Amino acid sequence: MRVAFLVLCFAIAMGTLPPGQVRAQEGIVSNDGDGAIEIEADDGIEWIRDLQQYRAYGNATAKRDGVTIVADTLIAYYREEDGRQVIFRLDAEGSVVITSDGSEASGDKAVYHMDKKVAVLVGEDLQLVTDRGTITAEESLEYWEERRIAVARGDALVIQNERRLKAGVLTAFITDDEKTGSARVTRIDATGGVHISTPTDIVTGKEGVYMVDEEKATLCGGVKITRDNNQLNGTCAVVNMTTGRSTLTGGGESGKVKGLILPTQ
């Protein structure tokens, strides 16, 4: 699944602002000539010199390289380096919406630490909507740029049509598509109790791995497959997320699979 949140504040990364380049309601634009940042706001932009901050109020918008961040308030923190103001952190507060490449992430607050290259989105109703599905989480959505991973924490859920993958934590591994060059998710690790539902089966286990290209998920640790009133228990199971079919392997020390199959009425 492509995850546009992964470029959450990429758009702002490594941006610089020359001293004095602030015009309330006209925007802030860096002049580095490559992927300039533009910040606009309905209610004005404030330069707080003592705190080394820029604050944009009222439908504040930051744009760069095809990524747009909209929030009630945007706060850019900077430090002085060689006569330039280098932004090292960007906060977006209140009704945050991040859009890029047809995808949209939303929450109450987003923070991007540019030195660490880590972005975190938190708040109520955390959600990422892409053309291939939806990801929700109760605690946070994170992007670790250098590690090329995205993390959804707290009852994290991936929804694709009638299929759902839920876990305490979902970690997505990102690579660049060889043909298009765009970032894409190739694998999702699920930990903290895993629950998969398809139109026919419900599969649970302690942990799992979802290979996106193959559309197959492998769960291990006290696995249970439930279909109607029937249940199978084993060590691991492979779930075909396309067909919805599940295959159980191994159970306990004997390595046998156990099942309870009830007669139909």
XYZ file of C-alpha atoms in Angstrom:
265
model
C 0.000 0.000 0.000
C 1.403 3.391 -0.919
C 1.448 5.669 2.063
C 1.537 9.374 1.349
C 1.877 10.107 5.044
C 5.374 8.819 4.543
C 6.180 12.151 2.981
C 4.334 13.899 5.781
C 6.788 16.740 6.265
C 9.368 15.768 3.738
C 7.908 18.778 2.109
C 9.465 20.955 4.736
C 12.662 19.021 5.343
C 15.947 20.890 5.073
C 14.184 24.130 4.197
C 15.803 27.478 5.032
C 14.452 30.975 5.372
C 16.565 34.073 4.777
C 16.306 36.706 7.540
C 13.396 39.062 7.213
C 11.524 37.200 4.503
C 8.107 37.308 6.171
C 5.004 38.978 4.790
C 1.788 38.480 6.750
C -0.947 36.965 4.589
C 1.448 36.871 1.627
C 3.386 33.799 2.656
C 6.889 32.752 3.610
C 9.035 31.445 0.814
C 12.575 30.149 1.115
C 14.944 31.197 -1.628
C 17.115 28.093 -1.801
C 15.920 27.610 -5.365
C 15.142 23.927 -4.883
C 11.836 22.821 -3.425
C 11.060 26.169 -1.798
C 8.693 26.253 1.165
C 5.616 28.431 0.927
C 3.512 29.184 4.001
C 0.243 31.093 3.803
C -2.434 31.909 6.375
C -5.778 33.710 6.489
C -5.146 35.472 9.811
C -1.521 36.421 9.368
C 2.033 35.228 9.971
C 3.969 36.237 13.078
C 7.753 36.335 13.449
C 8.702 35.826 17.118
C 12.402 36.691 17.217
C 12.979 35.939 20.909
C 11.666 32.383 20.506
C 13.103 31.969 16.997
C 9.730 30.990 15.603
C 7.387 31.780 12.771
C 3.679 31.247 13.463
C 0.952 31.143 10.832
C -2.668 31.445 11.994
C -6.031 30.614 10.443
C -6.261 27.978 7.744
C -2.464 27.937 7.646
C -1.005 26.132 4.644
C 2.514 24.894 3.916
C 3.405 23.668 0.425
C 6.474 22.110 -1.089
C 7.177 19.571 -3.834
C 3.559 18.480 -4.255
C 2.846 18.040 -0.541
C 0.352 20.326 1.217
C -0.120 20.645 4.989
C -3.178 22.525 6.259
C -3.845 23.292 9.942
C -5.339 25.913 12.224
C -1.803 26.921 13.215
C 1.662 26.217 11.815
C 4.784 26.835 13.924
C 8.247 26.771 12.339
C 11.248 26.665 14.687
C 14.595 27.862 13.355
C 18.206 28.371 14.376
C 20.860 30.699 13.018
C 23.516 29.102 10.808
C 25.974 31.172 8.755
C 23.618 34.104 8.637
C 20.616 32.020 7.622
C 17.572 30.834 9.528
C 17.469 27.052 9.242
C 14.146 25.436 10.131
C 14.709 22.357 12.304
C 11.136 21.610 13.397
C 7.629 22.214 12.096
C 4.456 21.825 14.179
C 0.956 21.724 12.716
C -1.829 22.152 15.268
C -5.602 21.799 14.958
C -7.526 20.017 12.194
C -4.361 18.860 10.457
C -4.695 17.529 6.912
C -1.728 16.405 4.806
C -2.246 15.624 1.123
C 0.123 14.267 -1.501
C -0.157 12.168 -4.630
C -3.861 11.456 -4.168
C -3.517 10.420 -0.519
C -4.669 12.229 2.615
C -3.641 11.945 6.287
C -5.503 13.693 9.090
C -5.220 14.218 12.845
C -5.084 16.888 15.543
C -1.356 17.608 15.552
C 1.708 16.831 13.448
C 5.359 17.344 14.384
C 8.334 16.978 12.070
C 11.820 16.833 13.621
C 14.050 17.678 10.682
C 17.386 16.835 12.321
C 16.124 13.361 13.227
C 13.996 13.139 10.071
C 11.062 11.801 12.063
C 7.437 12.876 11.582
C 4.608 12.096 14.027
C 0.857 12.658 13.591
C -1.325 12.335 16.720
C -4.843 13.090 17.930
C -8.395 11.849 17.551
C -9.586 10.062 14.427
C -6.089 9.459 13.044
C -6.489 8.344 9.469
C -4.586 7.869 6.240
C -6.612 7.336 3.072
C -4.896 6.117 -0.102
C -6.083 4.705 -3.406
C -5.461 1.178 -2.085
C -6.985 1.380 1.355
C -7.270 3.170 4.681
C -5.047 3.100 7.777
C -6.294 4.222 11.199
C -4.624 4.296 14.631
C -5.508 5.342 18.176
C -2.109 6.675 19.313
C 0.048 7.879 16.430
C 1.102 7.636 12.819
C 4.870 7.990 12.403
C 7.382 8.215 9.593
C 11.101 7.504 10.070
C 12.750 8.808 6.922
C 16.265 7.373 7.299
C 14.960 3.952 8.376
C 12.368 4.002 5.577
C 9.564 2.817 7.822
C 6.104 4.072 8.770
C 4.541 3.052 12.086
C 0.889 3.059 13.181
C 0.424 2.613 16.946
C -2.595 1.790 19.077
C -5.244 -0.521 17.607
C -3.706 0.112 14.202
C -5.974 -0.972 11.360
C -5.532 -1.430 7.608
C -8.758 -1.650 5.599
C -8.762 -2.862 2.000
C -12.228 -3.474 0.592
C -13.722 -6.258 2.761
C -10.390 -7.259 4.307
C -8.985 -5.919 7.567
C -5.629 -6.272 9.306
C -5.506 -5.026 12.891
C -2.717 -5.071 15.499
C -1.297 -3.154 18.426
C 1.463 -1.851 16.161
C 1.806 -1.966 12.370
C 5.219 -1.226 10.838
C 5.401 -0.624 7.093
C 8.683 -1.013 5.203
C 9.163 1.291 2.229
C 11.179 0.940 -0.953
C 11.365 2.922 -4.180
C 9.585 1.453 -7.169
C 12.199 0.590 -9.816
C 9.923 1.649 -12.662
C 8.253 4.775 -11.311
C 10.747 5.812 -8.635
C 7.871 6.495 -6.230
C 7.853 5.247 -2.638
C 5.792 2.146 -1.964
C 5.160 -0.233 0.930
C 6.332 -3.808 0.325
C 5.918 -5.346 3.781
C 3.935 -4.712 6.963
C 4.925 -6.251 10.308
C 2.106 -6.651 12.844
C 2.785 -7.047 16.580
C 0.903 -6.793 19.848
C -1.892 -9.190 18.920
C -3.038 -9.560 15.319
C -6.569 -9.854 13.958
C -7.343 -10.461 10.275
C -10.854 -10.608 8.888
C -11.927 -11.582 5.379
C -15.425 -12.189 3.983
C -15.153 -15.841 5.121
C -12.589 -16.112 7.940
C -11.400 -14.468 11.130
C -7.753 -15.227 11.942
C -5.967 -14.208 15.159
C -2.412 -14.644 16.440
C 0.355 -12.950 18.423
C 2.279 -11.481 15.478
C 2.323 -11.488 11.711
C 3.898 -10.322 8.456
C 1.962 -9.084 5.434
C 3.809 -9.222 2.099
C 2.038 -6.562 0.073
C 3.019 -7.643 -3.455
C 2.035 -11.260 -2.791
C -1.049 -10.163 -0.821
C -0.354 -12.892 1.730
C -0.190 -12.550 5.509
C 1.544 -15.037 7.813
C 0.443 -15.130 11.466
C 2.172 -17.063 14.256
C 1.658 -17.661 17.955
C -1.541 -19.237 19.246
C -3.249 -18.914 15.892
C -6.990 -19.438 15.599
C -9.035 -19.551 12.406
C -12.779 -19.128 12.780
C -15.304 -19.680 10.013
C -18.958 -19.609 10.971
C -19.121 -21.847 14.081
C -15.994 -23.828 13.205
C -12.536 -23.179 14.661
C -9.012 -24.412 13.875
C -6.024 -23.924 16.208
C -2.342 -24.078 15.312
C 1.053 -22.419 15.479
C 0.982 -20.432 12.240
C -1.413 -19.599 9.425
C -1.077 -18.144 5.941
C -3.917 -15.881 4.826
C -4.411 -15.074 1.155
C -5.759 -11.528 1.337
C -7.016 -11.749 -2.252
C -9.069 -14.944 -2.016
C -9.688 -14.817 1.738
C -8.512 -18.407 2.141
C -6.515 -19.371 5.238
C -4.151 -22.329 5.721
C -3.178 -23.494 9.216
C 0.118 -25.205 10.111
C 1.410 -26.869 13.298
C -0.114 -26.863 16.784
C 1.623 -27.292 20.140
C 4.540 -29.651 20.782
C 3.032 -32.362 18.603
C 2.946 -30.086 15.598
C -0.628 -31.123 14.917
C -3.482 -28.876 13.954
C -6.579 -29.004 16.141
C -10.074 -28.198 14.982
C -13.619 -27.991 16.246
C -16.111 -28.471 13.429
C -19.785 -28.301 14.238
C -22.422 -29.978 12.077
C -24.660 -27.704 10.083
C -28.261 -27.492 11.202
